[in-house]
Amino acid sequence: MDFLASEAWITDWLWGLPLIVLASVIHVIGLGAIELGVERSLKRAKRVRGRLATFVAVVGATVLSATALHAIGAAFWAGAYLWLSALPDERSAMLYSIGAMTTFGHASLHLSDRWQMLGALEALNGMLLFGLTTAFLYATIRNVHAAMLGTRAYPAEGVEEMRAADPVGPSRQSWS
């Protein structure tokens, strides 16, 4: 495993792993805060008649908040690139960071050979964060849908009984 023994790559890993953990922990805490906001919104929404409008508002706000969490994670990485002088300015660092996190990349921005592994580690972090967000959005949409129908998607008790009775979830009903 000579490729891991390179001094430059060891430094990249020493910077990258804590950044992955930090960005992931902040992301999970942020998703938890979003979940609390969704629960509060749904409690208030019980008094509102427009199910579709409530669904759109809650899911839209959730997506917007999750996007902001990704921007925060990218900003931490961009800050690290600036601290390490891996990129010349804030704009380049943020653009590179979002490109790496989304694995989109940017044709005119590149890290020096010295820090290229760090960029790959950010892409790995982006995959983890987008996976967390995807799972969270799926669960949120399912729970909001269930709340709009007056059922709970995941009751605290009786999960096995619910799965046995309806393994797919609540039935679809018309939305007003």
Short mmCIF file of N, CA and C in Angstrom, two decimals:
data_model
loop_
_atom_site.label_atom_id
_atom_site.label_comp_id
_atom_site.label_asym_id
_atom_site.label_seq_id
_atom_site.Cartn_x
_atom_site.Cartn_y
_atom_site.Cartn_z
N MET A 1 0.83 -1.18 0.00
CA MET A 1 0.00 0.00 0.00
C MET A 1 0.88 1.25 0.00
N ASP A 2 1.75 1.32 -0.97
CA ASP A 2 2.64 2.47 -1.10
C ASP A 2 1.89 3.75 -1.39
N PHE A 3 0.75 3.64 -2.09
CA PHE A 3 0.02 4.86 -2.44
C PHE A 3 -0.51 5.57 -1.21
N LEU A 4 -0.74 4.86 -0.10
CA LEU A 4 -1.18 5.49 1.14
C LEU A 4 -0.01 6.02 1.96
N ALA A 5 1.20 5.57 1.64
CA ALA A 5 2.36 5.97 2.41
C ALA A 5 2.93 7.32 1.96
N SER A 6 2.46 7.84 0.86
CA SER A 6 2.93 9.13 0.38
C SER A 6 2.66 10.19 1.44
N GLU A 7 3.68 10.97 1.74
CA GLU A 7 3.54 12.00 2.78
C GLU A 7 2.43 13.00 2.44
N ALA A 8 2.34 13.37 1.18
CA ALA A 8 1.29 14.31 0.77
C ALA A 8 -0.09 13.72 1.01
N TRP A 9 -0.27 12.47 0.68
CA TRP A 9 -1.58 11.86 0.85
C TRP A 9 -1.92 11.67 2.32
N ILE A 10 -0.93 11.41 3.13
CA ILE A 10 -1.20 11.29 4.56
C ILE A 10 -1.73 12.61 5.10
N THR A 11 -1.14 13.71 4.67
CA THR A 11 -1.62 15.03 5.09
C THR A 11 -3.04 15.26 4.60
N ASP A 12 -3.33 14.86 3.36
CA ASP A 12 -4.69 15.00 2.84
C ASP A 12 -5.68 14.21 3.69
N TRP A 13 -5.32 13.00 4.05
CA TRP A 13 -6.20 12.18 4.89
C TRP A 13 -6.35 12.79 6.28
N LEU A 14 -5.25 13.36 6.82
CA LEU A 14 -5.33 13.98 8.14
C LEU A 14 -6.22 15.22 8.13
N TRP A 15 -6.30 15.90 7.02
CA TRP A 15 -7.24 17.03 6.88
C TRP A 15 -8.63 16.53 6.50
N GLY A 16 -8.68 15.57 5.58
CA GLY A 16 -9.95 15.13 5.03
C GLY A 16 -10.85 14.39 6.00
N LEU A 17 -10.31 13.47 6.76
CA LEU A 17 -11.16 12.69 7.67
C LEU A 17 -11.86 13.55 8.72
N PRO A 18 -11.16 14.47 9.40
CA PRO A 18 -11.89 15.33 10.34
C PRO A 18 -12.93 16.22 9.64
N LEU A 19 -12.62 16.67 8.42
CA LEU A 19 -13.61 17.47 7.69
C LEU A 19 -14.84 16.64 7.33
N ILE A 20 -14.63 15.38 6.96
CA ILE A 20 -15.76 14.48 6.66
C ILE A 20 -16.61 14.31 7.91
N VAL A 21 -15.97 14.05 9.04
CA VAL A 21 -16.72 13.86 10.29
C VAL A 21 -17.45 15.15 10.67
N LEU A 22 -16.75 16.28 10.64
CA LEU A 22 -17.36 17.56 11.01
C LEU A 22 -18.56 17.87 10.11
N ALA A 23 -18.37 17.79 8.81
CA ALA A 23 -19.47 18.10 7.88
C ALA A 23 -20.63 17.13 8.08
N SER A 24 -20.34 15.86 8.33
CA SER A 24 -21.41 14.87 8.52
C SER A 24 -22.17 15.09 9.81
N VAL A 25 -21.47 15.38 10.90
CA VAL A 25 -22.13 15.63 12.18
C VAL A 25 -23.00 16.88 12.10
N ILE A 26 -22.47 17.94 11.53
CA ILE A 26 -23.25 19.16 11.36
C ILE A 26 -24.48 18.88 10.50
N HIS A 27 -24.31 18.10 9.45
CA HIS A 27 -25.41 17.76 8.56
C HIS A 27 -26.50 16.98 9.31
N VAL A 28 -26.11 16.01 10.09
CA VAL A 28 -27.09 15.20 10.83
C VAL A 28 -27.80 16.06 11.88
N ILE A 29 -27.07 16.91 12.57
CA ILE A 29 -27.71 17.82 13.53
C ILE A 29 -28.69 18.74 12.80
N GLY A 30 -28.27 19.25 11.65
CA GLY A 30 -29.15 20.10 10.86
C GLY A 30 -30.40 19.36 10.40
N LEU A 31 -30.24 18.12 9.96
CA LEU A 31 -31.41 17.32 9.56
C LEU A 31 -32.35 17.11 10.74
N GLY A 32 -31.78 16.91 11.92
CA GLY A 32 -32.61 16.78 13.13
C GLY A 32 -33.39 18.05 13.41
N ALA A 33 -32.75 19.19 13.24
CA ALA A 33 -33.44 20.47 13.44
C ALA A 33 -34.55 20.66 12.41
N ILE A 34 -34.27 20.27 11.18
CA ILE A 34 -35.30 20.35 10.14
C ILE A 34 -36.48 19.46 10.50
N GLU A 35 -36.19 18.27 10.99
CA GLU A 35 -37.26 17.34 11.38
C GLU A 35 -38.15 17.95 12.47
N LEU A 36 -37.54 18.62 13.45
CA LEU A 36 -38.33 19.29 14.48
C LEU A 36 -39.22 20.38 13.88
N GLY A 37 -38.68 21.11 12.92
CA GLY A 37 -39.46 22.13 12.25
C GLY A 37 -40.63 21.53 11.47
N VAL A 38 -40.38 20.40 10.83
CA VAL A 38 -41.45 19.71 10.09
C VAL A 38 -42.55 19.28 11.05
N GLU A 39 -42.16 18.72 12.20
CA GLU A 39 -43.16 18.28 13.18
C GLU A 39 -43.99 19.45 13.68
N ARG A 40 -43.34 20.59 13.97
CA ARG A 40 -44.08 21.77 14.40
C ARG A 40 -45.02 22.27 13.31
N SER A 41 -44.55 22.26 12.10
CA SER A 41 -45.38 22.71 10.98
C SER A 41 -46.60 21.82 10.80
N LEU A 42 -46.40 20.54 10.96
CA LEU A 42 -47.52 19.61 10.78
C LEU A 42 -48.54 19.75 11.91
N LYS A 43 -48.08 20.05 13.12
CA LYS A 43 -49.03 20.28 14.22
C LYS A 43 -49.89 21.50 13.94
N ARG A 44 -49.26 22.56 13.42
CA ARG A 44 -50.02 23.77 13.06
C ARG A 44 -50.92 23.52 11.86
N ALA A 45 -50.48 22.67 10.95
CA ALA A 45 -51.22 22.43 9.70
C ALA A 45 -52.51 21.66 9.93
N LYS A 46 -52.65 20.99 11.06
CA LYS A 46 -53.88 20.24 11.31
C LYS A 46 -55.09 21.16 11.32
N ARG A 47 -54.86 22.44 11.57
CA ARG A 47 -55.96 23.41 11.59
C ARG A 47 -56.25 23.96 10.19
N VAL A 48 -55.39 23.66 9.25
CA VAL A 48 -55.52 24.19 7.89
C VAL A 48 -56.17 23.13 7.01
N ARG A 49 -57.03 23.56 6.11
CA ARG A 49 -57.77 22.61 5.28
C ARG A 49 -56.98 22.15 4.06
N GLY A 50 -56.16 22.98 3.47
CA GLY A 50 -55.49 22.65 2.21
C GLY A 50 -54.35 21.67 2.38
N ARG A 51 -54.64 20.41 2.20
CA ARG A 51 -53.60 19.38 2.37
C ARG A 51 -52.47 19.54 1.36
N LEU A 52 -52.85 19.75 0.11
CA LEU A 52 -51.82 19.86 -0.92
C LEU A 52 -50.92 21.06 -0.67
N ALA A 53 -51.51 22.20 -0.31
CA ALA A 53 -50.72 23.40 -0.03
C ALA A 53 -49.78 23.16 1.15
N THR A 54 -50.27 22.48 2.18
CA THR A 54 -49.44 22.17 3.34
C THR A 54 -48.30 21.23 2.94
N PHE A 55 -48.63 20.21 2.17
CA PHE A 55 -47.62 19.26 1.72
C PHE A 55 -46.51 19.98 0.93
N VAL A 56 -46.92 20.81 -0.02
CA VAL A 56 -45.95 21.54 -0.85
C VAL A 56 -45.11 22.47 0.01
N ALA A 57 -45.73 23.18 0.94
CA ALA A 57 -44.99 24.12 1.78
C ALA A 57 -43.98 23.40 2.67
N VAL A 58 -44.41 22.32 3.31
CA VAL A 58 -43.52 21.60 4.23
C VAL A 58 -42.39 20.92 3.47
N VAL A 59 -42.70 20.25 2.38
CA VAL A 59 -41.65 19.57 1.61
C VAL A 59 -40.73 20.60 0.96
N GLY A 60 -41.28 21.69 0.44
CA GLY A 60 -40.45 22.73 -0.15
C GLY A 60 -39.48 23.34 0.84
N ALA A 61 -39.98 23.64 2.03
CA ALA A 61 -39.11 24.20 3.08
C ALA A 61 -38.04 23.19 3.50
N THR A 62 -38.41 21.92 3.53
CA THR A 62 -37.45 20.87 3.89
C THR A 62 -36.34 20.78 2.85
N VAL A 63 -36.70 20.80 1.58
CA VAL A 63 -35.70 20.73 0.51
C VAL A 63 -34.79 21.96 0.55
N LEU A 64 -35.38 23.12 0.73
CA LEU A 64 -34.59 24.35 0.81
C LEU A 64 -33.61 24.30 1.99
N SER A 65 -34.08 23.83 3.13
CA SER A 65 -33.22 23.73 4.32
C SER A 65 -32.11 22.71 4.12
N ALA A 66 -32.42 21.59 3.48
CA ALA A 66 -31.40 20.56 3.22
C ALA A 66 -30.35 21.10 2.25
N THR A 67 -30.78 21.88 1.28
CA THR A 67 -29.84 22.50 0.34
C THR A 67 -28.90 23.46 1.08
N ALA A 68 -29.45 24.22 2.02
CA ALA A 68 -28.62 25.12 2.82
C ALA A 68 -27.60 24.33 3.64
N LEU A 69 -28.00 23.17 4.14
CA LEU A 69 -27.04 22.32 4.88
C LEU A 69 -25.88 21.89 3.99
N HIS A 70 -26.18 21.55 2.74
CA HIS A 70 -25.10 21.18 1.82
C HIS A 70 -24.17 22.36 1.56
N ALA A 71 -24.74 23.56 1.47
CA ALA A 71 -23.91 24.75 1.27
C ALA A 71 -23.01 25.00 2.48
N ILE A 72 -23.54 24.75 3.67
CA ILE A 72 -22.73 24.91 4.89
C ILE A 72 -21.57 23.92 4.88
N GLY A 73 -21.85 22.67 4.53
CA GLY A 73 -20.78 21.67 4.44
C GLY A 73 -19.73 22.07 3.42
N ALA A 74 -20.17 22.55 2.26
CA ALA A 74 -19.23 22.98 1.23
C ALA A 74 -18.41 24.18 1.72
N ALA A 75 -19.01 25.04 2.50
CA ALA A 75 -18.29 26.20 3.03
C ALA A 75 -17.18 25.78 3.98
N PHE A 76 -17.41 24.74 4.78
CA PHE A 76 -16.34 24.24 5.65
C PHE A 76 -15.16 23.75 4.82
N TRP A 77 -15.46 22.99 3.77
CA TRP A 77 -14.40 22.51 2.89
C TRP A 77 -13.71 23.68 2.19
N ALA A 78 -14.48 24.65 1.72
CA ALA A 78 -13.88 25.81 1.05
C ALA A 78 -12.95 26.55 2.00
N GLY A 79 -13.37 26.68 3.25
CA GLY A 79 -12.51 27.31 4.26
C GLY A 79 -11.20 26.56 4.43
N ALA A 80 -11.27 25.25 4.40
CA ALA A 80 -10.04 24.45 4.53
C ALA A 80 -9.14 24.68 3.32
N TYR A 81 -9.71 24.74 2.11
CA TYR A 81 -8.89 24.99 0.92
C TYR A 81 -8.20 26.35 1.01
N LEU A 82 -8.90 27.34 1.54
CA LEU A 82 -8.30 28.66 1.70
C LEU A 82 -7.21 28.64 2.76
N TRP A 83 -7.48 27.99 3.88
CA TRP A 83 -6.52 27.89 4.98
C TRP A 83 -5.22 27.23 4.50
N LEU A 84 -5.37 26.21 3.65
CA LEU A 84 -4.21 25.48 3.14
C LEU A 84 -3.59 26.13 1.90
N SER A 85 -4.15 27.24 1.46
CA SER A 85 -3.72 27.91 0.22
C SER A 85 -3.80 26.98 -0.99
N ALA A 86 -4.79 26.10 -0.97
CA ALA A 86 -4.99 25.17 -2.08
C ALA A 86 -5.74 25.84 -3.23
N LEU A 87 -6.47 26.91 -2.92
CA LEU A 87 -7.18 27.70 -3.93
C LEU A 87 -6.99 29.17 -3.60
N PRO A 88 -7.05 30.05 -4.61
CA PRO A 88 -6.62 31.44 -4.40
C PRO A 88 -7.60 32.36 -3.67
N ASP A 89 -8.92 32.12 -3.79
CA ASP A 89 -9.85 33.07 -3.20
C ASP A 89 -11.14 32.36 -2.79
N GLU A 90 -12.00 33.10 -2.07
CA GLU A 90 -13.24 32.52 -1.53
C GLU A 90 -14.16 32.00 -2.63
N ARG A 91 -14.30 32.76 -3.70
CA ARG A 91 -15.18 32.37 -4.80
C ARG A 91 -14.72 31.06 -5.42
N SER A 92 -13.44 30.96 -5.72
CA SER A 92 -12.89 29.73 -6.31
C SER A 92 -13.03 28.56 -5.35
N ALA A 93 -12.76 28.82 -4.07
CA ALA A 93 -12.84 27.75 -3.08
C ALA A 93 -14.26 27.21 -2.96
N MET A 94 -15.25 28.11 -2.92
CA MET A 94 -16.63 27.66 -2.79
C MET A 94 -17.10 26.96 -4.06
N LEU A 95 -16.76 27.50 -5.21
CA LEU A 95 -17.14 26.87 -6.47
C LEU A 95 -16.51 25.49 -6.60
N TYR A 96 -15.22 25.39 -6.27
CA TYR A 96 -14.56 24.09 -6.33
C TYR A 96 -15.21 23.13 -5.35
N SER A 97 -15.49 23.62 -4.14
CA SER A 97 -16.05 22.77 -3.10
C SER A 97 -17.41 22.20 -3.49
N ILE A 98 -18.29 23.05 -4.00
CA ILE A 98 -19.60 22.57 -4.43
C ILE A 98 -19.45 21.61 -5.60
N GLY A 99 -18.53 21.91 -6.50
CA GLY A 99 -18.27 21.00 -7.62
C GLY A 99 -17.77 19.65 -7.16
N ALA A 100 -16.87 19.65 -6.18
CA ALA A 100 -16.35 18.38 -5.66
C ALA A 100 -17.43 17.62 -4.89
N MET A 101 -18.19 18.35 -4.06
CA MET A 101 -19.21 17.70 -3.24
C MET A 101 -20.30 17.05 -4.09
N THR A 102 -20.64 17.69 -5.18
CA THR A 102 -21.69 17.15 -6.05
C THR A 102 -21.11 16.21 -7.11
N THR A 103 -19.82 16.08 -7.15
CA THR A 103 -19.05 15.34 -8.15
C THR A 103 -19.26 15.90 -9.54
N PHE A 104 -19.74 17.14 -9.64
CA PHE A 104 -19.90 17.82 -10.93
C PHE A 104 -18.54 18.25 -11.46
N GLY A 105 -17.74 18.79 -10.59
CA GLY A 105 -16.44 19.29 -11.00
C GLY A 105 -16.57 20.62 -11.71
N HIS A 106 -15.47 21.26 -11.95
CA HIS A 106 -15.47 22.52 -12.68
C HIS A 106 -14.24 22.53 -13.57
N ALA A 107 -14.44 22.71 -14.86
CA ALA A 107 -13.37 22.56 -15.83
C ALA A 107 -12.19 23.49 -15.59
N SER A 108 -12.42 24.70 -15.09
CA SER A 108 -11.33 25.65 -14.97
C SER A 108 -10.71 25.71 -13.57
N LEU A 109 -11.25 24.96 -12.62
CA LEU A 109 -10.70 24.97 -11.26
C LEU A 109 -10.10 23.61 -10.92
N HIS A 110 -8.88 23.66 -10.46
CA HIS A 110 -8.19 22.42 -10.07
C HIS A 110 -7.34 22.69 -8.84
N LEU A 111 -7.29 21.71 -7.97
CA LEU A 111 -6.36 21.79 -6.85
C LEU A 111 -4.98 21.45 -7.36
N SER A 112 -3.97 21.97 -6.70
CA SER A 112 -2.61 21.59 -7.07
C SER A 112 -2.45 20.09 -6.82
N ASP A 113 -1.46 19.51 -7.46
CA ASP A 113 -1.23 18.07 -7.28
C ASP A 113 -1.13 17.72 -5.80
N ARG A 114 -0.59 18.63 -5.03
CA ARG A 114 -0.39 18.43 -3.60
C ARG A 114 -1.69 18.13 -2.86
N TRP A 115 -2.81 18.71 -3.29
CA TRP A 115 -4.07 18.60 -2.56
C TRP A 115 -5.17 17.85 -3.32
N GLN A 116 -4.84 17.16 -4.38
CA GLN A 116 -5.88 16.50 -5.17
C GLN A 116 -6.59 15.39 -4.40
N MET A 117 -5.91 14.69 -3.55
CA MET A 117 -6.58 13.65 -2.75
C MET A 117 -7.62 14.29 -1.84
N LEU A 118 -7.35 15.47 -1.33
CA LEU A 118 -8.31 16.16 -0.47
C LEU A 118 -9.60 16.44 -1.25
N GLY A 119 -9.49 16.83 -2.51
CA GLY A 119 -10.67 17.04 -3.34
C GLY A 119 -11.46 15.76 -3.52
N ALA A 120 -10.76 14.64 -3.70
CA ALA A 120 -11.44 13.35 -3.82
C ALA A 120 -12.14 12.97 -2.51
N LEU A 121 -11.53 13.30 -1.40
CA LEU A 121 -12.16 13.02 -0.10
C LEU A 121 -13.41 13.88 0.09
N GLU A 122 -13.39 15.09 -0.43
CA GLU A 122 -14.61 15.90 -0.36
C GLU A 122 -15.72 15.28 -1.20
N ALA A 123 -15.37 14.74 -2.36
CA ALA A 123 -16.37 14.06 -3.19
C ALA A 123 -16.96 12.87 -2.44
N LEU A 124 -16.12 12.14 -1.72
CA LEU A 124 -16.61 11.03 -0.89
C LEU A 124 -17.57 11.56 0.18
N ASN A 125 -17.21 12.66 0.81
CA ASN A 125 -18.08 13.26 1.82
C ASN A 125 -19.40 13.70 1.20
N GLY A 126 -19.34 14.27 0.01
CA GLY A 126 -20.57 14.67 -0.67
C GLY A 126 -21.50 13.50 -0.92
N MET A 127 -20.93 12.37 -1.32
CA MET A 127 -21.76 11.17 -1.55
C MET A 127 -22.44 10.75 -0.25
N LEU A 128 -21.72 10.80 0.85
CA LEU A 128 -22.31 10.43 2.14
C LEU A 128 -23.42 11.41 2.53
N LEU A 129 -23.16 12.70 2.37
CA LEU A 129 -24.15 13.71 2.74
C LEU A 129 -25.39 13.63 1.86
N PHE A 130 -25.21 13.42 0.58
CA PHE A 130 -26.37 13.30 -0.30
C PHE A 130 -27.15 12.02 -0.02
N GLY A 131 -26.46 10.98 0.39
CA GLY A 131 -27.16 9.75 0.80
C GLY A 131 -28.01 9.99 2.04
N LEU A 132 -27.44 10.67 3.03
CA LEU A 132 -28.20 11.01 4.23
C LEU A 132 -29.40 11.88 3.89
N THR A 133 -29.19 12.86 3.03
CA THR A 133 -30.27 13.76 2.65
C THR A 133 -31.36 13.03 1.89
N THR A 134 -30.99 12.15 1.00
CA THR A 134 -31.98 11.38 0.24
C THR A 134 -32.84 10.55 1.16
N ALA A 135 -32.22 9.84 2.09
CA ALA A 135 -32.98 9.03 3.05
C ALA A 135 -33.89 9.91 3.90
N PHE A 136 -33.36 11.05 4.32
CA PHE A 136 -34.15 11.97 5.15
C PHE A 136 -35.34 12.52 4.37
N LEU A 137 -35.12 12.94 3.13
CA LEU A 137 -36.22 13.48 2.33
C LEU A 137 -37.28 12.42 2.07
N TYR A 138 -36.87 11.20 1.79
CA TYR A 138 -37.83 10.13 1.58
C TYR A 138 -38.69 9.93 2.84
N ALA A 139 -38.04 9.83 3.98
CA ALA A 139 -38.77 9.63 5.23
C ALA A 139 -39.69 10.82 5.53
N THR A 140 -39.19 12.03 5.27
CA THR A 140 -40.00 13.22 5.52
C THR A 140 -41.23 13.25 4.62
N ILE A 141 -41.04 13.00 3.35
CA ILE A 141 -42.18 12.99 2.43
C ILE A 141 -43.19 11.93 2.84
N ARG A 142 -42.71 10.78 3.21
CA ARG A 142 -43.60 9.70 3.65
C ARG A 142 -44.36 10.10 4.92
N ASN A 143 -43.66 10.72 5.86
CA ASN A 143 -44.30 11.12 7.11
C ASN A 143 -45.28 12.29 6.92
N VAL A 144 -44.92 13.24 6.06
CA VAL A 144 -45.82 14.36 5.79
C VAL A 144 -47.08 13.83 5.09
N HIS A 145 -46.88 12.96 4.15
CA HIS A 145 -48.02 12.34 3.45
C HIS A 145 -48.93 11.63 4.44
N ALA A 146 -48.35 10.86 5.32
CA ALA A 146 -49.14 10.14 6.32
C ALA A 146 -49.86 11.12 7.26
N ALA A 147 -49.17 12.18 7.64
CA ALA A 147 -49.80 13.17 8.53
C ALA A 147 -50.98 13.85 7.84
N MET A 148 -50.84 14.11 6.55
CA MET A 148 -51.92 14.74 5.81
C MET A 148 -53.14 13.80 5.70
N LEU A 149 -52.86 12.50 5.73
CA LEU A 149 -53.94 11.51 5.66
C LEU A 149 -54.50 11.18 7.04
N GLY A 150 -53.86 11.69 8.08
CA GLY A 150 -54.32 11.43 9.44
C GLY A 150 -53.81 10.12 10.01
N THR A 151 -52.76 9.57 9.42
CA THR A 151 -52.13 8.36 9.95
C THR A 151 -50.70 8.68 10.31
N ARG A 152 -50.04 7.78 10.99
CA ARG A 152 -48.62 7.94 11.28
C ARG A 152 -47.86 6.94 10.44
N ALA A 153 -46.84 7.39 9.77
CA ALA A 153 -46.06 6.49 8.92
C ALA A 153 -45.27 5.49 9.77
N TYR A 154 -44.76 5.94 10.90
CA TYR A 154 -43.94 5.07 11.74
C TYR A 154 -44.37 5.23 13.19
N PRO A 155 -45.41 4.52 13.61
CA PRO A 155 -45.85 4.67 14.99
C PRO A 155 -44.80 4.15 15.96
N ALA A 156 -44.78 4.73 17.14
CA ALA A 156 -43.81 4.33 18.16
C ALA A 156 -44.02 2.88 18.59
N GLU A 157 -45.26 2.46 18.62
CA GLU A 157 -45.57 1.08 19.01
C GLU A 157 -46.30 0.40 17.87
N GLY A 158 -46.20 -0.90 17.80
CA GLY A 158 -46.97 -1.66 16.82
C GLY A 158 -46.41 -1.63 15.41
N VAL A 159 -45.11 -1.38 15.25
CA VAL A 159 -44.52 -1.32 13.92
C VAL A 159 -44.68 -2.66 13.20
N GLU A 160 -44.46 -3.76 13.91
CA GLU A 160 -44.58 -5.07 13.28
C GLU A 160 -46.00 -5.36 12.83
N GLU A 161 -46.97 -4.96 13.66
CA GLU A 161 -48.37 -5.17 13.28
C GLU A 161 -48.71 -4.34 12.05
N MET A 162 -48.22 -3.11 12.01
CA MET A 162 -48.48 -2.25 10.85
C MET A 162 -47.87 -2.84 9.59
N ARG A 163 -46.64 -3.34 9.68
CA ARG A 163 -45.99 -3.93 8.51
C ARG A 163 -46.74 -5.17 8.04
N ALA A 164 -47.23 -5.96 8.98
CA ALA A 164 -47.97 -7.16 8.59
C ALA A 164 -49.28 -6.80 7.90
N ALA A 165 -49.93 -5.74 8.39
CA ALA A 165 -51.21 -5.35 7.82
C ALA A 165 -51.03 -4.60 6.50
N ASP A 166 -50.00 -3.79 6.38
CA ASP A 166 -49.81 -2.97 5.19
C ASP A 166 -48.31 -2.77 4.96
N PRO A 167 -47.63 -3.73 4.28
CA PRO A 167 -46.19 -3.64 4.13
C PRO A 167 -45.72 -2.48 3.25
N VAL A 168 -46.60 -1.88 2.46
CA VAL A 168 -46.20 -0.80 1.57
C VAL A 168 -46.37 0.56 2.21
N GLY A 169 -47.30 0.71 3.12
CA GLY A 169 -47.53 2.00 3.76
C GLY A 169 -48.97 2.43 3.58
N PRO A 170 -49.26 3.66 3.98
CA PRO A 170 -50.63 4.13 3.89
C PRO A 170 -51.12 4.16 2.44
N SER A 171 -52.40 3.90 2.27
CA SER A 171 -52.96 3.92 0.92
C SER A 171 -53.08 5.35 0.43
N ARG A 172 -53.05 5.50 -0.88
CA ARG A 172 -53.17 6.84 -1.47
C ARG A 172 -54.63 7.27 -1.46
N GLN A 173 -54.83 8.48 -1.08
CA GLN A 173 -56.17 9.06 -1.09
C GLN A 173 -56.09 10.39 -1.83
N SER A 174 -57.23 10.88 -2.24
CA SER A 174 -57.22 12.14 -2.99
C SER A 174 -56.85 13.28 -2.05
N TRP A 175 -56.14 14.24 -2.61
CA TRP A 175 -55.70 15.42 -1.85
C TRP A 175 -56.57 16.59 -2.26
N SER A 176 -56.91 17.41 -1.29
CA SER A 176 -57.69 18.62 -1.62
C SER A 176 -56.81 19.83 -1.69
#
